[in-house]
mmCIF file of C-alpha atoms in Angstrom:
data_model
loop_
_atom_site.group_PDB
_atom_site.id
_atom_site.type_symbol
_atom_site.label_atom_id
_atom_site.label_comp_id
_atom_site.label_asym_id
_atom_site.label_seq_id
_atom_site.Cartn_x
_atom_site.Cartn_y
_atom_site.Cartn_z
ATOM 1 C CA UNK A 15 20.606 24.067 30.814
ATOM 2 C CA UNK A 16 23.689 22.834 28.979
ATOM 3 C CA UNK A 17 21.878 19.615 27.990
ATOM 4 C CA UNK A 18 18.974 21.665 26.622
ATOM 5 C CA UNK A 19 21.316 23.873 24.599
ATOM 6 C CA UNK A 20 23.082 20.775 23.244
ATOM 7 C CA UNK A 21 19.737 19.260 22.241
ATOM 8 C CA UNK A 22 18.673 22.334 20.284
ATOM 9 C CA UNK A 23 22.138 22.597 18.710
ATOM 10 C CA UNK A 24 22.022 18.967 17.551
ATOM 11 C CA UNK A 25 18.489 19.437 16.249
ATOM 12 C CA UNK A 26 19.534 22.530 14.320
ATOM 13 C CA UNK A 27 22.526 20.734 12.804
ATOM 14 C CA UNK A 28 20.346 17.776 11.822
ATOM 15 C CA UNK A 29 17.819 20.068 10.148
ATOM 16 C CA UNK A 30 20.561 21.853 8.234
ATOM 17 C CA UNK A 31 22.282 18.682 7.059
ATOM 18 C CA UNK A 32 19.204 16.632 6.145
ATOM 19 C CA UNK A 33 18.875 15.862 2.469
ATOM 20 C CA UNK A 34 15.521 15.111 0.919
ATOM 21 C CA UNK A 35 15.039 11.915 -1.021
ATOM 22 C CA UNK A 36 14.984 14.035 -4.177
ATOM 23 C CA UNK A 37 18.419 15.408 -3.209
ATOM 24 C CA UNK A 38 19.749 11.893 -2.692
ATOM 25 C CA UNK A 39 18.427 10.831 -6.076
ATOM 26 C CA UNK A 40 19.930 13.866 -7.782
ATOM 27 C CA UNK A 41 23.379 13.047 -6.403
ATOM 28 C CA UNK A 42 23.199 9.278 -6.814
ATOM 29 C CA UNK A 43 25.827 7.394 -8.771
ATOM 30 C CA UNK A 44 25.964 3.638 -9.104
ATOM 31 C CA UNK A 45 23.178 1.263 -9.996
ATOM 32 C CA UNK A 46 20.260 2.857 -11.828
ATOM 33 C CA UNK A 47 17.020 3.589 -9.963
ATOM 34 C CA UNK A 48 13.759 4.684 -11.568
ATOM 35 C CA UNK A 49 11.043 6.519 -9.598
ATOM 36 C CA UNK A 50 8.451 9.150 -10.515
ATOM 37 C CA UNK A 51 8.410 12.625 -8.918
ATOM 38 C CA UNK A 52 5.264 11.925 -6.925
ATOM 39 C CA UNK A 53 6.812 8.730 -5.530
ATOM 40 C CA UNK A 54 9.900 10.531 -4.259
ATOM 41 C CA UNK A 55 7.862 13.321 -2.675
ATOM 42 C CA UNK A 56 5.522 10.804 -1.041
ATOM 43 C CA UNK A 57 8.376 8.672 0.280
ATOM 44 C CA UNK A 58 10.079 11.774 1.640
ATOM 45 C CA UNK A 59 6.941 12.536 3.653
ATOM 46 C CA UNK A 60 6.350 8.955 4.793
ATOM 47 C CA UNK A 61 9.933 8.153 5.749
ATOM 48 C CA UNK A 62 11.108 11.447 7.248
ATOM 49 C CA UNK A 63 10.682 10.262 10.842
ATOM 50 C CA UNK A 64 12.322 6.889 10.139
ATOM 51 C CA UNK A 65 15.602 8.052 8.640
ATOM 52 C CA UNK A 66 17.628 7.527 11.820
ATOM 53 C CA UNK A 67 15.845 4.309 12.829
ATOM 54 C CA UNK A 68 17.082 0.735 12.448
ATOM 55 C CA UNK A 69 14.695 0.110 9.585
ATOM 56 C CA UNK A 70 13.987 -3.279 8.023
ATOM 57 C CA UNK A 71 12.868 -2.847 4.413
ATOM 58 C CA UNK A 72 11.691 -5.240 1.706
ATOM 59 C CA UNK A 73 11.326 -4.185 -1.926
ATOM 60 C CA UNK A 74 9.780 -6.434 -4.562
ATOM 61 C CA UNK A 75 11.050 -5.671 -8.053
ATOM 62 C CA UNK A 76 14.492 -4.055 -8.029
ATOM 63 C CA UNK A 77 15.443 -4.198 -11.721
ATOM 64 C CA UNK A 78 18.889 -2.520 -11.927
ATOM 65 C CA UNK A 79 19.232 -2.435 -8.154
ATOM 66 C CA UNK A 80 19.763 1.273 -7.597
ATOM 67 C CA UNK A 81 16.810 1.713 -5.256
ATOM 68 C CA UNK A 82 18.459 -0.532 -2.659
ATOM 69 C CA UNK A 83 21.492 1.778 -2.678
ATOM 70 C CA UNK A 84 19.172 4.765 -2.335
ATOM 71 C CA UNK A 85 17.394 3.249 0.667
ATOM 72 C CA UNK A 86 20.720 2.487 2.341
ATOM 73 C CA UNK A 87 21.643 6.166 2.001
ATOM 74 C CA UNK A 88 18.295 7.432 3.266
ATOM 75 C CA UNK A 89 18.163 5.025 6.226
ATOM 76 C CA UNK A 90 21.749 5.351 7.422
ATOM 77 C CA UNK A 91 21.154 3.078 10.440
ATOM 78 C CA UNK A 92 19.120 0.437 8.613
ATOM 79 C CA UNK A 93 18.909 -3.051 10.073
ATOM 80 C CA UNK A 94 18.296 -5.019 6.879
ATOM 81 C CA UNK A 95 17.330 -4.243 3.284
ATOM 82 C CA UNK A 96 16.035 -7.094 1.128
ATOM 83 C CA UNK A 97 15.396 -6.870 -2.592
ATOM 84 C CA UNK A 98 13.550 -9.554 -4.540
ATOM 85 C CA UNK A 99 13.338 -9.846 -8.318
ATOM 86 C CA UNK A 100 12.248 -12.601 -10.672
ATOM 87 C CA UNK A 101 14.937 -11.696 -13.221
ATOM 88 C CA UNK A 102 17.970 -14.009 -12.790
ATOM 89 C CA UNK A 103 20.241 -11.242 -14.120
ATOM 90 C CA UNK A 104 19.774 -9.454 -10.791
ATOM 91 C CA UNK A 105 22.063 -12.085 -9.244
ATOM 92 C CA UNK A 106 25.047 -10.167 -10.628
ATOM 93 C CA UNK A 107 24.267 -7.148 -8.438
ATOM 94 C CA UNK A 108 26.762 -6.641 -5.611
ATOM 95 C CA UNK A 109 26.533 -4.280 -2.657
ATOM 96 C CA UNK A 110 29.159 -3.032 -0.227
ATOM 97 C CA UNK A 111 26.983 -3.624 2.821
ATOM 98 C CA UNK A 112 26.363 -7.189 3.936
ATOM 99 C CA UNK A 113 23.045 -5.980 5.323
ATOM 100 C CA UNK A 114 21.666 -5.644 1.779
ATOM 101 C CA UNK A 115 20.338 -9.029 0.666
ATOM 102 C CA UNK A 116 19.007 -10.298 -2.665
ATOM 103 C CA UNK A 117 16.416 -12.947 -3.464
ATOM 104 C CA UNK A 118 16.020 -14.186 -7.024
ATOM 105 C CA UNK A 119 12.589 -15.567 -7.819
ATOM 106 C CA UNK A 120 8.865 -14.929 -7.483
ATOM 107 C CA UNK A 121 8.123 -13.495 -4.044
ATOM 108 C CA UNK A 122 4.846 -15.442 -3.997
ATOM 109 C CA UNK A 123 6.560 -18.821 -4.380
ATOM 110 C CA UNK A 124 6.735 -20.861 -1.181
ATOM 111 C CA UNK A 125 10.459 -21.508 -1.666
ATOM 112 C CA UNK A 126 11.225 -17.779 -1.893
ATOM 113 C CA UNK A 127 8.995 -17.157 1.121
ATOM 114 C CA UNK A 128 11.087 -19.616 3.119
ATOM 115 C CA UNK A 129 14.298 -17.929 1.965
ATOM 116 C CA UNK A 130 12.857 -14.567 2.961
ATOM 117 C CA UNK A 131 11.913 -15.824 6.426
ATOM 118 C CA UNK A 132 15.460 -17.117 6.865
ATOM 119 C CA UNK A 133 16.711 -13.556 6.336
ATOM 120 C CA UNK A 134 13.917 -11.746 8.182
ATOM 121 C CA UNK A 135 10.199 -12.234 8.745
ATOM 122 C CA UNK A 136 9.633 -8.750 10.153
ATOM 123 C CA UNK A 137 9.741 -5.513 8.176
ATOM 124 C CA UNK A 138 8.946 -1.875 8.871
ATOM 125 C CA UNK A 139 8.527 -0.998 5.202
ATOM 126 C CA UNK A 140 7.394 -3.201 2.316
ATOM 127 C CA UNK A 141 7.354 -1.834 -1.239
ATOM 128 C CA UNK A 142 5.666 -3.787 -4.039
ATOM 129 C CA UNK A 143 7.210 -2.667 -7.320
ATOM 130 C CA UNK A 144 7.048 -6.145 -8.833
ATOM 131 C CA UNK A 145 5.084 -7.498 -11.778
ATOM 132 C CA UNK A 146 2.203 -4.985 -11.354
ATOM 133 C CA UNK A 147 -0.160 -7.821 -12.310
ATOM 134 C CA UNK A 148 -3.370 -7.689 -10.282
ATOM 135 C CA UNK A 149 -3.289 -11.299 -9.082
ATOM 136 C CA UNK A 150 0.366 -10.972 -8.016
ATOM 137 C CA UNK A 151 -0.313 -7.744 -6.122
ATOM 138 C CA UNK A 152 -3.236 -9.297 -4.233
ATOM 139 C CA UNK A 153 -1.374 -12.516 -3.414
ATOM 140 C CA UNK A 154 1.734 -10.616 -2.298
ATOM 141 C CA UNK A 155 -0.348 -8.451 0.019
ATOM 142 C CA UNK A 156 -1.826 -11.442 1.832
ATOM 143 C CA UNK A 157 1.548 -13.201 2.086
ATOM 144 C CA UNK A 158 3.599 -10.173 3.141
ATOM 145 C CA UNK A 159 1.295 -7.978 5.229
ATOM 146 C CA UNK A 160 1.598 -10.469 8.138
ATOM 147 C CA UNK A 161 5.368 -9.832 8.043
ATOM 148 C CA UNK A 162 4.861 -6.077 8.462
ATOM 149 C CA UNK A 163 5.559 -4.777 11.963
ATOM 150 C CA UNK A 164 2.904 -2.906 13.909
ATOM 151 C CA UNK A 165 3.124 0.707 12.785
ATOM 152 C CA UNK A 166 4.662 -0.420 9.498
ATOM 153 C CA UNK A 167 3.987 0.874 5.995
ATOM 154 C CA UNK A 168 3.016 -1.253 2.980
ATOM 155 C CA UNK A 169 3.301 0.526 -0.377
ATOM 156 C CA UNK A 170 2.182 -0.593 -3.818
ATOM 157 C CA UNK A 171 3.647 1.264 -6.783
ATOM 158 C CA UNK A 172 2.619 1.708 -10.422
ATOM 159 C CA UNK A 173 -1.078 1.111 -9.901
ATOM 160 C CA UNK A 174 -1.796 2.782 -13.240
ATOM 161 C CA UNK A 175 -1.185 -0.752 -14.554
ATOM 162 C CA UNK A 176 -4.380 -1.830 -12.791
ATOM 163 C CA UNK A 177 -6.311 -0.044 -15.549
ATOM 164 C CA UNK A 178 -4.643 -2.046 -18.325
ATOM 165 C CA UNK A 179 -5.793 -5.441 -19.586
ATOM 166 C CA UNK A 180 -2.224 -6.678 -20.063
ATOM 167 C CA UNK A 181 -1.821 -6.481 -16.267
ATOM 168 C CA UNK A 182 -5.162 -8.161 -15.476
ATOM 169 C CA UNK A 183 -6.741 -4.758 -15.028
ATOM 170 C CA UNK A 184 -9.290 -2.415 -16.532
ATOM 171 C CA UNK A 185 -11.504 0.381 -15.281
ATOM 172 C CA UNK A 186 -14.507 -1.972 -15.185
ATOM 173 C CA UNK A 187 -12.583 -5.078 -14.126
ATOM 174 C CA UNK A 188 -13.972 -6.031 -10.717
ATOM 175 C CA UNK A 189 -10.977 -8.226 -9.882
ATOM 176 C CA UNK A 190 -8.300 -5.605 -10.613
ATOM 177 C CA UNK A 191 -5.767 -4.706 -7.953
ATOM 178 C CA UNK A 192 -7.253 -1.221 -7.675
ATOM 179 C CA UNK A 193 -10.715 -2.610 -6.974
ATOM 180 C CA UNK A 194 -9.205 -4.946 -4.394
ATOM 181 C CA UNK A 195 -7.539 -2.020 -2.635
ATOM 182 C CA UNK A 196 -10.741 0.016 -2.819
ATOM 183 C CA UNK A 197 -12.491 -2.877 -1.069
ATOM 184 C CA UNK A 198 -10.002 -2.564 1.782
ATOM 185 C CA UNK A 199 -11.402 0.898 2.494
ATOM 186 C CA UNK A 200 -14.679 -0.832 3.370
ATOM 187 C CA UNK A 201 -12.799 -3.328 5.532
ATOM 188 C CA UNK A 202 -11.535 -0.612 7.871
ATOM 189 C CA UNK A 203 -15.161 0.472 8.418
ATOM 190 C CA UNK A 204 -16.364 -3.083 9.055
ATOM 191 C CA UNK A 205 -18.050 -2.295 12.380
ATOM 192 C CA UNK A 206 -20.591 -0.070 10.612
ATOM 193 C CA UNK A 207 -21.742 -2.407 7.837
ATOM 194 C CA UNK A 208 -24.849 -3.678 9.588
ATOM 195 C CA UNK A 209 -24.996 -6.820 7.441
ATOM 196 C CA UNK A 210 -24.316 -10.414 8.582
ATOM 197 C CA UNK A 211 -21.145 -11.089 6.589
ATOM 198 C CA UNK A 212 -17.506 -11.166 7.624
ATOM 199 C CA UNK A 213 -14.593 -9.328 6.062
ATOM 200 C CA UNK A 214 -13.414 -12.301 4.039
ATOM 201 C CA UNK A 215 -16.788 -12.635 2.345
ATOM 202 C CA UNK A 216 -16.521 -9.109 0.982
ATOM 203 C CA UNK A 217 -13.315 -10.133 -0.795
ATOM 204 C CA UNK A 218 -14.638 -13.470 -2.069
ATOM 205 C CA UNK A 219 -14.189 -12.536 -5.732
ATOM 206 C CA UNK A 220 -10.451 -12.007 -5.266
ATOM 207 C CA UNK A 221 -7.892 -14.816 -5.271
ATOM 208 C CA UNK A 222 -6.912 -15.035 -1.597
ATOM 209 C CA UNK A 223 -4.324 -17.664 -0.555
ATOM 210 C CA UNK A 224 -6.055 -20.483 1.316
ATOM 211 C CA UNK A 225 -3.611 -20.750 4.231
ATOM 212 C CA UNK A 226 -3.848 -17.104 5.322
ATOM 213 C CA UNK A 227 -5.650 -15.914 8.478
ATOM 214 C CA UNK A 228 -7.684 -13.461 6.446
ATOM 215 C CA UNK A 229 -9.871 -12.117 9.264
ATOM 216 C CA UNK A 230 -6.891 -11.519 11.543
ATOM 217 C CA UNK A 231 -4.876 -9.874 8.794
ATOM 218 C CA UNK A 232 -7.684 -7.562 7.716
ATOM 219 C CA UNK A 233 -8.358 -6.474 11.297
ATOM 220 C CA UNK A 234 -4.812 -5.049 11.445
ATOM 221 C CA UNK A 235 -5.302 -2.610 8.567
ATOM 222 C CA UNK A 236 -5.279 0.852 10.122
ATOM 223 C CA UNK A 237 -5.369 3.232 7.170
ATOM 224 C CA UNK A 238 -5.377 3.295 3.381
ATOM 225 C CA UNK A 239 -4.144 6.223 1.324
ATOM 226 C CA UNK A 240 -4.363 6.590 -2.439
ATOM 227 C CA UNK A 241 -2.048 8.784 -4.479
ATOM 228 C CA UNK A 242 -1.645 8.797 -8.259
ATOM 229 C CA UNK A 243 -0.434 5.256 -9.075
ATOM 230 C CA UNK A 244 0.303 4.471 -5.413
ATOM 231 C CA UNK A 245 -1.481 2.953 -2.438
ATOM 232 C CA UNK A 246 -0.165 3.174 1.133
ATOM 233 C CA UNK A 247 -1.533 0.788 3.763
ATOM 234 C CA UNK A 248 -0.532 1.102 7.418
ATOM 235 C CA UNK A 249 -0.746 -1.546 10.114
ATOM 236 C CA UNK A 250 -1.793 -1.353 13.745
ATOM 237 C CA UNK A 251 -3.190 -3.590 16.462
ATOM 238 C CA UNK A 252 -6.905 -4.392 15.992
ATOM 239 C CA UNK A 253 -7.976 -2.506 19.132
ATOM 240 C CA UNK A 254 -6.491 0.659 17.636
ATOM 241 C CA UNK A 255 -8.436 0.312 14.394
ATOM 242 C CA UNK A 256 -11.984 0.501 15.763
ATOM 243 C CA UNK A 257 -13.943 3.690 16.410
ATOM 244 C CA UNK A 258 -13.620 3.238 20.165
ATOM 245 C CA UNK A 259 -15.270 5.150 22.987
ATOM 246 C CA UNK A 260 -17.297 8.211 22.159
ATOM 247 C CA UNK A 261 -16.183 11.205 24.255
ATOM 248 C CA UNK A 262 -18.735 13.899 25.004
ATOM 249 C CA UNK A 263 -17.572 16.683 27.330
ATOM 250 C CA UNK A 264 -19.072 19.889 28.619
ATOM 251 C CA UNK A 265 -22.320 20.524 30.515
ATOM 252 C CA UNK A 266 -24.480 22.811 28.341
ATOM 253 C CA UNK A 267 -26.517 21.127 25.593
ATOM 254 C CA UNK A 268 -28.495 23.909 23.930
ATOM 255 C CA UNK A 269 -28.862 22.304 20.487
ATOM 256 C CA UNK A 270 -28.265 18.536 20.473
ATOM 257 C CA UNK A 271 -28.658 16.228 23.449
ATOM 258 C CA UNK A 272 -25.490 14.118 23.357
ATOM 259 C CA UNK A 273 -24.646 13.825 27.028
ATOM 260 C CA UNK A 274 -25.748 10.222 27.345
ATOM 261 C CA UNK A 275 -23.154 9.249 24.732
ATOM 262 C CA UNK A 276 -20.413 9.913 27.278
ATOM 263 C CA UNK A 277 -18.618 6.868 28.650
ATOM 264 C CA UNK A 278 -18.805 4.810 25.520
ATOM 265 C CA UNK A 279 -22.489 4.727 24.599
ATOM 266 C CA UNK A 280 -22.916 4.374 20.864
ATOM 267 C CA UNK A 281 -26.141 4.055 18.907
ATOM 268 C CA UNK A 282 -26.170 0.553 17.344
ATOM 269 C CA UNK A 283 -25.603 0.571 13.626
ATOM 270 C CA UNK A 284 -28.809 0.200 11.628
ATOM 271 C CA UNK A 285 -29.271 -3.292 10.249
ATOM 272 C CA UNK A 286 -28.883 -3.352 6.492
ATOM 273 C CA UNK A 287 -29.765 -7.018 5.899
ATOM 274 C CA UNK A 288 -32.685 -6.033 3.683
ATOM 275 C CA UNK A 289 -30.359 -4.293 1.255
ATOM 276 C CA UNK A 290 -29.662 -6.121 -1.973
ATOM 277 C CA UNK A 291 -26.406 -8.012 -2.328
ATOM 278 C CA UNK A 292 -23.537 -6.270 -4.078
ATOM 279 C CA UNK A 293 -24.002 -8.476 -7.135
ATOM 280 C CA UNK A 294 -27.390 -6.836 -7.737
ATOM 281 C CA UNK A 295 -26.189 -3.254 -7.459
ATOM 282 C CA UNK A 296 -24.841 -3.182 -10.999
ATOM 283 C CA UNK A 297 -27.769 -3.428 -13.376
ATOM 284 C CA UNK A 298 -27.702 -4.770 -16.899
ATOM 285 C CA UNK A 299 -28.132 -1.185 -18.055
ATOM 286 C CA UNK A 300 -24.932 -0.156 -16.268
ATOM 287 C CA UNK A 301 -23.040 -3.009 -17.896
ATOM 288 C CA UNK A 302 -24.303 -2.053 -21.345
ATOM 289 C CA UNK A 303 -23.318 1.580 -20.800
ATOM 290 C CA UNK A 304 -19.805 0.552 -19.781
ATOM 291 C CA UNK A 305 -19.449 -1.735 -22.807
ATOM 292 C CA UNK A 306 -20.749 0.898 -25.233
ATOM 293 C CA UNK A 307 -18.445 3.523 -23.748
ATOM 294 C CA UNK A 308 -15.436 1.320 -24.412
ATOM 295 C CA UNK A 309 -16.633 0.555 -27.945
ATOM 296 C CA UNK A 310 -17.140 4.249 -28.726
ATOM 297 C CA UNK A 311 -13.657 5.037 -27.437
ATOM 298 C CA UNK A 312 -12.176 2.321 -29.656
ATOM 299 C CA UNK A 313 -14.131 3.557 -32.716
ATOM 300 C CA UNK A 314 -12.891 7.104 -32.152
ATOM 301 C CA UNK A 315 -9.331 5.821 -32.006
ATOM 302 C CA UNK A 316 -9.747 3.867 -35.256
ATOM 303 C CA UNK A 317 -11.347 6.845 -37.014
ATOM 304 C CA UNK A 318 -8.521 9.076 -35.880
ATOM 305 C CA UNK A 319 -5.954 6.644 -37.253
ATOM 306 C CA UNK A 320 -7.833 6.460 -40.567
ATOM 307 C CA UNK A 321 -7.759 10.232 -41.081
ATOM 308 C CA UNK A 322 -5.259 11.327 -43.777
ATOM 309 C CA UNK A 323 -2.198 12.977 -42.318
ATOM 310 C CA UNK A 324 -1.237 16.439 -43.592
ATOM 311 C CA UNK A 325 2.190 16.781 -45.146
#
């Protein structure tokens, strides 16, 4: 009884003393950190159950370095926090904890990958806040997702850049990072495709590193969540990512006869081999409409700029 009372007392104290990530940001002094409201609220939800765990975290793109201080406050028992930035000025950042490590360089370079592995090749959380360039985001995902622990969380920030040409993006750009991530939503439903292609073939138009076990990596994607300018990908063992056994219980079937589905029987997916390839789905008419829409938008902008300003 005393142990039970102590448990509830400790739980109550923990609930009273817990500070949200927004609270931590509001009280932060030190190196500057820059995050949007929706990021902080999302991270607060995602990380709430990890705050007392020995978390290993990797963040790509640290700029002024304040986010690493923030993470060390949120995860008070963290195992390792690694920040990587291509800007050599980040080398002047110093942290009190020896468990906060810095890498200076491009995370996609083989030399930096080796340096990272020397520090840690296993992470619970990976945050890509790097260049925001589509090709970098895609390459980083294939290089770093294998380093994510089972049950881990991979987050990509600032995906609004995927709609901008200066970041290799655009709403109609098939090779943008957003379109790559959208394709991953099809990957998690691979068992229902009904066409004779593998997962890698679906992603053929994207620049995938040659030495990556693409099929194995993709089979470990458990879930994909999109939020304004963010994508959250979770990892699990392949056997936990398939639909699994169909469970039908009860004895009275007055409307639909499903009893024979019990014990794992599933109707085979319909073969879709006769369906046209994805390259044929977008007609020339669709392409012309997209092009004209962009041209009209640009003309409206130019006309607006040409209008005389009052006053």
